[in-house]
């Protein structure tokens, strides 16, 4: 069974249809990168996967659990799906360590000492062991995003979602976040990444999906999609971004 299955998902906001019969699968340990122009539905599909927005029809199954099942609690889903947003969304009044340990304590029920041990290990994993006591205002954008990644990992999710994780960062510090993401790839973390970093997608993805106007126009391996795209819309998009 794939780790993630999206089946015939439709989503509209009022009269505006954002997703039109979108289907995809991601195997355990695989990396799926979703690319496409702004407004194509890329971020919405991530929000459907972790139930931040309800789907109108279709189904999403993560690790054998349907996100449309009303009996599945949000907390149970959050254990399976971690998400890193464009904006860091850290609690400004909490230290980096407290930001990382909050959900393990409140949602997973870890004891304070166990949560602290986990938090320090994860901060070290993203290269911020010495920043445990720092507040978000004392951290650079890249450091804040790495704390956000550690926070998502603290729930030990089955799937990690990244929604343009580097788009709010200066190009100079984008690399430090991509390095952390590449380390997760090396660990065979199942990942779905909405990204405008074509070099990253080409290097790490097992599958690349090109979306436009709410539909999947084309999908394939990085070599196939970047090297020999079949659809004219894909060719046009790539000619402008590569």
PDB file of C-alpha atoms in Angstrom:
ATOM      1  CA  UNK A   1       0.000   0.000   0.000  1.00  0.00           C
ATOM      2  CA  UNK A   2       1.357   3.474  -0.863  1.00  0.00           C
ATOM      3  CA  UNK A   3       2.070   5.761   2.067  1.00  0.00           C
ATOM      4  CA  UNK A   4      -0.151   8.431   0.505  1.00  0.00           C
ATOM      5  CA  UNK A   5      -3.013   8.124  -1.957  1.00  0.00           C
ATOM      6  CA  UNK A   6      -4.998  11.074  -3.290  1.00  0.00           C
ATOM      7  CA  UNK A   7      -8.021   9.867  -5.267  1.00  0.00           C
ATOM      8  CA  UNK A   8     -10.180  12.046  -7.531  1.00  0.00           C
ATOM      9  CA  UNK A   9     -10.103  15.063  -5.223  1.00  0.00           C
ATOM     10  CA  UNK A  10     -12.216  18.093  -6.064  1.00  0.00           C
ATOM     11  CA  UNK A  11     -12.106  21.341  -4.109  1.00  0.00           C
ATOM     12  CA  UNK A  12     -13.839  24.676  -4.674  1.00  0.00           C
ATOM     13  CA  UNK A  13     -13.892  27.908  -2.728  1.00  0.00           C
ATOM     14  CA  UNK A  14     -17.256  29.427  -3.563  1.00  0.00           C
ATOM     15  CA  UNK A  15     -17.567  29.492  -7.339  1.00  0.00           C
ATOM     16  CA  UNK A  16     -13.807  29.110  -7.837  1.00  0.00           C
ATOM     17  CA  UNK A  17     -12.748  25.521  -8.495  1.00  0.00           C
ATOM     18  CA  UNK A  18      -9.198  24.997  -7.240  1.00  0.00           C
ATOM     19  CA  UNK A  19      -8.732  21.231  -7.637  1.00  0.00           C
ATOM     20  CA  UNK A  20     -10.289  19.220 -10.460  1.00  0.00           C
ATOM     21  CA  UNK A  21     -10.164  15.446 -10.118  1.00  0.00           C
ATOM     22  CA  UNK A  22      -6.626  15.298  -8.717  1.00  0.00           C
ATOM     23  CA  UNK A  23      -5.134  11.858  -8.090  1.00  0.00           C
ATOM     24  CA  UNK A  24      -1.620  10.873  -7.069  1.00  0.00           C
ATOM     25  CA  UNK A  25       0.227   8.254  -5.051  1.00  0.00           C
ATOM     26  CA  UNK A  26       3.455   8.450  -3.079  1.00  0.00           C
ATOM     27  CA  UNK A  27       5.258   5.327  -1.942  1.00  0.00           C
ATOM     28  CA  UNK A  28       6.844   5.020   1.500  1.00  0.00           C
ATOM     29  CA  UNK A  29      10.267   6.642   1.524  1.00  0.00           C
ATOM     30  CA  UNK A  30       9.669   8.463  -1.762  1.00  0.00           C
ATOM     31  CA  UNK A  31       9.912  12.180  -2.513  1.00  0.00           C
ATOM     32  CA  UNK A  32       7.227  13.830  -4.632  1.00  0.00           C
ATOM     33  CA  UNK A  33       7.817  17.392  -5.795  1.00  0.00           C
ATOM     34  CA  UNK A  34       4.881  19.419  -7.093  1.00  0.00           C
ATOM     35  CA  UNK A  35       5.673  22.332  -9.387  1.00  0.00           C
ATOM     36  CA  UNK A  36       3.587  24.781 -11.349  1.00  0.00           C
ATOM     37  CA  UNK A  37       2.544  28.417 -11.618  1.00  0.00           C
ATOM     38  CA  UNK A  38       0.942  30.389  -8.790  1.00  0.00           C
ATOM     39  CA  UNK A  39      -2.724  29.599  -8.366  1.00  0.00           C
ATOM     40  CA  UNK A  40      -2.477  26.127  -9.863  1.00  0.00           C
ATOM     41  CA  UNK A  41      -3.708  24.368  -6.715  1.00  0.00           C
ATOM     42  CA  UNK A  42      -0.373  23.115  -5.411  1.00  0.00           C
ATOM     43  CA  UNK A  43      -0.716  24.428  -1.854  1.00  0.00           C
ATOM     44  CA  UNK A  44      -4.378  23.473  -1.677  1.00  0.00           C
ATOM     45  CA  UNK A  45      -3.602  19.831  -2.306  1.00  0.00           C
ATOM     46  CA  UNK A  46      -1.225  19.858   0.673  1.00  0.00           C
ATOM     47  CA  UNK A  47      -3.927  21.408   2.853  1.00  0.00           C
ATOM     48  CA  UNK A  48      -6.352  18.720   1.754  1.00  0.00           C
ATOM     49  CA  UNK A  49      -3.858  16.009   2.668  1.00  0.00           C
ATOM     50  CA  UNK A  50      -3.567  17.209   6.271  1.00  0.00           C
ATOM     51  CA  UNK A  51      -7.242  18.283   6.502  1.00  0.00           C
ATOM     52  CA  UNK A  52      -6.574  21.970   6.957  1.00  0.00           C
ATOM     53  CA  UNK A  53      -9.276  22.373   4.325  1.00  0.00           C
ATOM     54  CA  UNK A  54     -12.047  19.815   3.714  1.00  0.00           C
ATOM     55  CA  UNK A  55     -12.317  18.284   0.268  1.00  0.00           C
ATOM     56  CA  UNK A  56     -15.584  18.446  -1.657  1.00  0.00           C
ATOM     57  CA  UNK A  57     -15.302  14.948  -3.094  1.00  0.00           C
ATOM     58  CA  UNK A  58     -12.751  12.202  -3.469  1.00  0.00           C
ATOM     59  CA  UNK A  59     -10.523  10.754  -0.787  1.00  0.00           C
ATOM     60  CA  UNK A  60      -7.072  11.106   0.742  1.00  0.00           C
ATOM     61  CA  UNK A  61      -5.508   8.147   2.555  1.00  0.00           C
ATOM     62  CA  UNK A  62      -2.360   8.528   4.656  1.00  0.00           C
ATOM     63  CA  UNK A  63      -0.749   5.379   6.039  1.00  0.00           C
ATOM     64  CA  UNK A  64      -4.018   3.511   5.612  1.00  0.00           C
ATOM     65  CA  UNK A  65      -6.159   6.181   7.282  1.00  0.00           C
ATOM     66  CA  UNK A  66      -8.690   8.255   5.343  1.00  0.00           C
ATOM     67  CA  UNK A  67      -8.596  11.961   6.190  1.00  0.00           C
ATOM     68  CA  UNK A  68     -12.259  12.176   5.194  1.00  0.00           C
ATOM     69  CA  UNK A  69     -13.262   9.699   7.907  1.00  0.00           C
ATOM     70  CA  UNK A  70     -15.138  11.727  10.559  1.00  0.00           C
ATOM     71  CA  UNK A  71     -14.039   9.223  13.186  1.00  0.00           C
ATOM     72  CA  UNK A  72     -10.379  10.134  12.647  1.00  0.00           C
ATOM     73  CA  UNK A  73      -9.449  12.879  15.085  1.00  0.00           C
ATOM     74  CA  UNK A  74      -7.320  15.831  14.014  1.00  0.00           C
ATOM     75  CA  UNK A  75      -4.730  14.860  16.620  1.00  0.00           C
ATOM     76  CA  UNK A  76      -4.405  11.375  15.121  1.00  0.00           C
ATOM     77  CA  UNK A  77      -3.916  12.877  11.682  1.00  0.00           C
ATOM     78  CA  UNK A  78      -1.297  15.334  12.959  1.00  0.00           C
ATOM     79  CA  UNK A  79       0.708  12.366  14.191  1.00  0.00           C
ATOM     80  CA  UNK A  80       0.805  11.018  10.663  1.00  0.00           C
ATOM     81  CA  UNK A  81       1.325  14.224   8.686  1.00  0.00           C
ATOM     82  CA  UNK A  82       3.840  16.965   9.456  1.00  0.00           C
ATOM     83  CA  UNK A  83       3.731  20.249   7.584  1.00  0.00           C
ATOM     84  CA  UNK A  84       6.170  23.092   7.040  1.00  0.00           C
ATOM     85  CA  UNK A  85       4.672  26.297   5.667  1.00  0.00           C
ATOM     86  CA  UNK A  86       6.061  29.262   3.731  1.00  0.00           C
ATOM     87  CA  UNK A  87       5.861  31.364   6.869  1.00  0.00           C
ATOM     88  CA  UNK A  88       7.478  29.889   9.934  1.00  0.00           C
ATOM     89  CA  UNK A  89       4.477  30.272  12.294  1.00  0.00           C
ATOM     90  CA  UNK A  90       6.587  29.920  15.425  1.00  0.00           C
ATOM     91  CA  UNK A  91       5.197  31.121  18.733  1.00  0.00           C
ATOM     92  CA  UNK A  92       7.141  34.360  19.297  1.00  0.00           C
ATOM     93  CA  UNK A  93       6.924  34.178  23.096  1.00  0.00           C
ATOM     94  CA  UNK A  94       8.441  30.678  23.212  1.00  0.00           C
ATOM     95  CA  UNK A  95      12.034  29.556  22.800  1.00  0.00           C
ATOM     96  CA  UNK A  96      13.087  27.337  19.930  1.00  0.00           C
ATOM     97  CA  UNK A  97      13.087  24.337  22.252  1.00  0.00           C
ATOM     98  CA  UNK A  98       9.632  25.144  23.604  1.00  0.00           C
ATOM     99  CA  UNK A  99       8.272  25.556  20.076  1.00  0.00           C
ATOM    100  CA  UNK A 100       9.547  22.092  19.190  1.00  0.00           C
ATOM    101  CA  UNK A 101       8.376  20.355  22.373  1.00  0.00           C
ATOM    102  CA  UNK A 102       4.893  21.857  22.684  1.00  0.00           C
ATOM    103  CA  UNK A 103       3.065  19.387  20.422  1.00  0.00           C
ATOM    104  CA  UNK A 104       4.853  16.268  21.746  1.00  0.00           C
ATOM    105  CA  UNK A 105       3.797  17.267  25.251  1.00  0.00           C
ATOM    106  CA  UNK A 106       0.266  18.382  24.477  1.00  0.00           C
ATOM    107  CA  UNK A 107      -0.687  15.997  21.676  1.00  0.00           C
ATOM    108  CA  UNK A 108       1.529  12.951  22.100  1.00  0.00           C
ATOM    109  CA  UNK A 109       1.487  13.173  25.883  1.00  0.00           C
ATOM    110  CA  UNK A 110       5.258  12.940  26.360  1.00  0.00           C
ATOM    111  CA  UNK A 111       6.650  13.726  29.775  1.00  0.00           C
ATOM    112  CA  UNK A 112       8.456  17.056  29.951  1.00  0.00           C
ATOM    113  CA  UNK A 113      11.880  15.429  30.262  1.00  0.00           C
ATOM    114  CA  UNK A 114      11.263  13.097  27.325  1.00  0.00           C
ATOM    115  CA  UNK A 115       9.957  15.960  25.197  1.00  0.00           C
ATOM    116  CA  UNK A 116      13.003  18.077  26.033  1.00  0.00           C
ATOM    117  CA  UNK A 117      15.338  15.233  25.101  1.00  0.00           C
ATOM    118  CA  UNK A 118      13.509  14.791  21.809  1.00  0.00           C
ATOM    119  CA  UNK A 119      13.491  18.534  21.142  1.00  0.00           C
ATOM    120  CA  UNK A 120      17.214  18.926  21.741  1.00  0.00           C
ATOM    121  CA  UNK A 121      17.953  15.958  19.499  1.00  0.00           C
ATOM    122  CA  UNK A 122      15.856  17.417  16.692  1.00  0.00           C
ATOM    123  CA  UNK A 123      17.353  20.891  17.031  1.00  0.00           C
ATOM    124  CA  UNK A 124      20.778  19.268  16.760  1.00  0.00           C
ATOM    125  CA  UNK A 125      19.527  17.385  13.690  1.00  0.00           C
ATOM    126  CA  UNK A 126      18.726  20.682  11.933  1.00  0.00           C
ATOM    127  CA  UNK A 127      21.982  22.287  13.073  1.00  0.00           C
ATOM    128  CA  UNK A 128      20.565  24.459  15.852  1.00  0.00           C
ATOM    129  CA  UNK A 129      21.616  22.729  19.061  1.00  0.00           C
ATOM    130  CA  UNK A 130      23.105  25.979  20.370  1.00  0.00           C
ATOM    131  CA  UNK A 131      19.879  27.921  19.676  1.00  0.00           C
ATOM    132  CA  UNK A 132      17.567  25.969  21.998  1.00  0.00           C
ATOM    133  CA  UNK A 133      17.075  28.927  24.360  1.00  0.00           C
ATOM    134  CA  UNK A 134      16.724  31.536  21.606  1.00  0.00           C
ATOM    135  CA  UNK A 135      13.434  33.186  20.730  1.00  0.00           C
ATOM    136  CA  UNK A 136      12.252  33.487  17.105  1.00  0.00           C
ATOM    137  CA  UNK A 137      13.125  37.201  17.034  1.00  0.00           C
ATOM    138  CA  UNK A 138      16.722  36.244  17.772  1.00  0.00           C
ATOM    139  CA  UNK A 139      16.919  33.844  14.826  1.00  0.00           C
ATOM    140  CA  UNK A 140      17.410  34.411  11.117  1.00  0.00           C
ATOM    141  CA  UNK A 141      14.698  33.375   8.675  1.00  0.00           C
ATOM    142  CA  UNK A 142      16.589  30.247   7.759  1.00  0.00           C
ATOM    143  CA  UNK A 143      17.045  29.331  11.404  1.00  0.00           C
ATOM    144  CA  UNK A 144      13.359  29.888  12.108  1.00  0.00           C
ATOM    145  CA  UNK A 145      12.414  27.625   9.225  1.00  0.00           C
ATOM    146  CA  UNK A 146      14.757  24.941  10.499  1.00  0.00           C
ATOM    147  CA  UNK A 147      13.064  25.177  13.915  1.00  0.00           C
ATOM    148  CA  UNK A 148       9.741  24.774  12.104  1.00  0.00           C
ATOM    149  CA  UNK A 149      11.056  21.616  10.429  1.00  0.00           C
ATOM    150  CA  UNK A 150      12.216  20.258  13.796  1.00  0.00           C
ATOM    151  CA  UNK A 151       8.773  21.058  15.232  1.00  0.00           C
ATOM    152  CA  UNK A 152       7.060  19.081  12.472  1.00  0.00           C
ATOM    153  CA  UNK A 153       9.447  16.149  12.943  1.00  0.00           C
ATOM    154  CA  UNK A 154       8.724  16.105  16.675  1.00  0.00           C
ATOM    155  CA  UNK A 155       5.395  14.412  15.985  1.00  0.00           C
ATOM    156  CA  UNK A 156       7.286  11.599  14.209  1.00  0.00           C
ATOM    157  CA  UNK A 157       5.003  11.820  11.164  1.00  0.00           C
ATOM    158  CA  UNK A 158       4.687   9.239   8.424  1.00  0.00           C
ATOM    159  CA  UNK A 159       4.625  11.946   5.739  1.00  0.00           C
ATOM    160  CA  UNK A 160       6.244  15.379   5.673  1.00  0.00           C
ATOM    161  CA  UNK A 161       4.634  18.154   3.617  1.00  0.00           C
ATOM    162  CA  UNK A 162       6.627  21.222   2.577  1.00  0.00           C
ATOM    163  CA  UNK A 163       4.726  24.189   1.150  1.00  0.00           C
ATOM    164  CA  UNK A 164       7.288  26.431  -0.578  1.00  0.00           C
ATOM    165  CA  UNK A 165       9.493  26.124   2.493  1.00  0.00           C
ATOM    166  CA  UNK A 166      12.169  28.445   1.079  1.00  0.00           C
ATOM    167  CA  UNK A 167      10.037  31.064  -0.691  1.00  0.00           C
ATOM    168  CA  UNK A 168      10.110  33.518   2.239  1.00  0.00           C
ATOM    169  CA  UNK A 169      13.890  33.294   2.589  1.00  0.00           C
ATOM    170  CA  UNK A 170      16.683  35.337   1.092  1.00  0.00           C
ATOM    171  CA  UNK A 171      18.491  33.355  -1.613  1.00  0.00           C
ATOM    172  CA  UNK A 172      21.648  33.535   0.492  1.00  0.00           C
ATOM    173  CA  UNK A 173      20.140  31.385   3.267  1.00  0.00           C
ATOM    174  CA  UNK A 174      17.851  29.174   1.190  1.00  0.00           C
ATOM    175  CA  UNK A 175      20.622  26.608   0.980  1.00  0.00           C
ATOM    176  CA  UNK A 176      20.676  25.904   4.702  1.00  0.00           C
ATOM    177  CA  UNK A 177      17.009  24.873   4.663  1.00  0.00           C
ATOM    178  CA  UNK A 178      17.408  22.821   1.487  1.00  0.00           C
ATOM    179  CA  UNK A 179      20.353  21.048   3.135  1.00  0.00           C
ATOM    180  CA  UNK A 180      18.113  19.932   6.003  1.00  0.00           C
ATOM    181  CA  UNK A 181      15.476  18.761   3.538  1.00  0.00           C
ATOM    182  CA  UNK A 182      18.109  16.823   1.581  1.00  0.00           C
ATOM    183  CA  UNK A 183      19.210  15.144   4.814  1.00  0.00           C
ATOM    184  CA  UNK A 184      15.624  13.985   5.335  1.00  0.00           C
ATOM    185  CA  UNK A 185      15.602  12.655   1.779  1.00  0.00           C
ATOM    186  CA  UNK A 186      18.743  10.666   2.551  1.00  0.00           C
ATOM    187  CA  UNK A 187      16.914   9.129   5.529  1.00  0.00           C
ATOM    188  CA  UNK A 188      14.109   8.012   3.181  1.00  0.00           C
ATOM    189  CA  UNK A 189      11.524  10.289   4.753  1.00  0.00           C
ATOM    190  CA  UNK A 190       8.295  10.248   2.752  1.00  0.00           C
ATOM    191  CA  UNK A 191       7.931  13.812   1.501  1.00  0.00           C
ATOM    192  CA  UNK A 192       5.606  15.878  -0.660  1.00  0.00           C
ATOM    193  CA  UNK A 193       7.199  19.209  -1.539  1.00  0.00           C
ATOM    194  CA  UNK A 194       5.524  22.104  -3.297  1.00  0.00           C
ATOM    195  CA  UNK A 195       8.547  23.998  -4.549  1.00  0.00           C
ATOM    196  CA  UNK A 196       9.834  26.549  -7.019  1.00  0.00           C
ATOM    197  CA  UNK A 197      13.384  25.224  -6.536  1.00  0.00           C
ATOM    198  CA  UNK A 198      13.735  23.286  -9.770  1.00  0.00           C
ATOM    199  CA  UNK A 199      17.297  22.233  -9.022  1.00  0.00           C
ATOM    200  CA  UNK A 200      16.164  20.703  -5.731  1.00  0.00           C
ATOM    201  CA  UNK A 201      13.292  18.871  -7.421  1.00  0.00           C
ATOM    202  CA  UNK A 202      15.564  17.558 -10.152  1.00  0.00           C
ATOM    203  CA  UNK A 203      18.139  16.352  -7.605  1.00  0.00           C
ATOM    204  CA  UNK A 204      16.024  14.678  -4.930  1.00  0.00           C
ATOM    205  CA  UNK A 205      12.580  13.804  -6.295  1.00  0.00           C
ATOM    206  CA  UNK A 206      11.471  10.316  -7.184  1.00  0.00           C
ATOM    207  CA  UNK A 207       8.489  11.811  -8.987  1.00  0.00           C
ATOM    208  CA  UNK A 208       7.687  15.324 -10.194  1.00  0.00           C
ATOM    209  CA  UNK A 209       4.142  16.539 -10.754  1.00  0.00           C
ATOM    210  CA  UNK A 210       3.362  19.595 -12.850  1.00  0.00           C
ATOM    211  CA  UNK A 211       0.040  21.256 -11.983  1.00  0.00           C
ATOM    212  CA  UNK A 212      -1.805  24.042 -13.738  1.00  0.00           C
ATOM    213  CA  UNK A 213      -5.327  25.377 -13.297  1.00  0.00           C
ATOM    214  CA  UNK A 214      -6.260  22.746 -10.709  1.00  0.00           C
ATOM    215  CA  UNK A 215      -5.261  19.673 -12.679  1.00  0.00           C
ATOM    216  CA  UNK A 216      -2.196  17.461 -12.948  1.00  0.00           C
ATOM    217  CA  UNK A 217      -0.940  18.189 -16.439  1.00  0.00           C
ATOM    218  CA  UNK A 218       2.016  15.816 -16.397  1.00  0.00           C
ATOM    219  CA  UNK A 219       3.999  13.667 -14.007  1.00  0.00           C
ATOM    220  CA  UNK A 220       7.093  11.561 -14.223  1.00  0.00           C
ATOM    221  CA  UNK A 221      10.644  11.103 -13.048  1.00  0.00           C
ATOM    222  CA  UNK A 222      12.816  14.228 -12.888  1.00  0.00           C
ATOM    223  CA  UNK A 223      14.763  13.001 -15.922  1.00  0.00           C
ATOM    224  CA  UNK A 224      11.593  12.529 -17.942  1.00  0.00           C
ATOM    225  CA  UNK A 225       9.686  15.631 -16.883  1.00  0.00           C
ATOM    226  CA  UNK A 226      12.593  18.076 -16.971  1.00  0.00           C
ATOM    227  CA  UNK A 227      14.475  16.422 -19.817  1.00  0.00           C
ATOM    228  CA  UNK A 228      11.678  15.437 -22.172  1.00  0.00           C
ATOM    229  CA  UNK A 229       8.313  16.903 -21.150  1.00  0.00           C
ATOM    230  CA  UNK A 230       5.429  15.665 -23.264  1.00  0.00           C
ATOM    231  CA  UNK A 231       2.780  18.353 -22.775  1.00  0.00           C
ATOM    232  CA  UNK A 232       3.043  21.788 -24.380  1.00  0.00           C
ATOM    233  CA  UNK A 233       1.932  23.496 -21.167  1.00  0.00           C
ATOM    234  CA  UNK A 234       4.767  21.783 -19.274  1.00  0.00           C
ATOM    235  CA  UNK A 235       7.275  22.784 -21.947  1.00  0.00           C
ATOM    236  CA  UNK A 236       6.145  26.407 -21.796  1.00  0.00           C
ATOM    237  CA  UNK A 237       6.366  26.542 -18.000  1.00  0.00           C
ATOM    238  CA  UNK A 238       9.800  24.936 -17.843  1.00  0.00           C
ATOM    239  CA  UNK A 239      11.152  27.205 -20.579  1.00  0.00           C
ATOM    240  CA  UNK A 240      10.426  30.150 -18.302  1.00  0.00           C
ATOM    241  CA  UNK A 241      11.792  28.754 -15.024  1.00  0.00           C
ATOM    242  CA  UNK A 242      14.835  26.745 -16.056  1.00  0.00           C
TER     243      UNK A 242
END
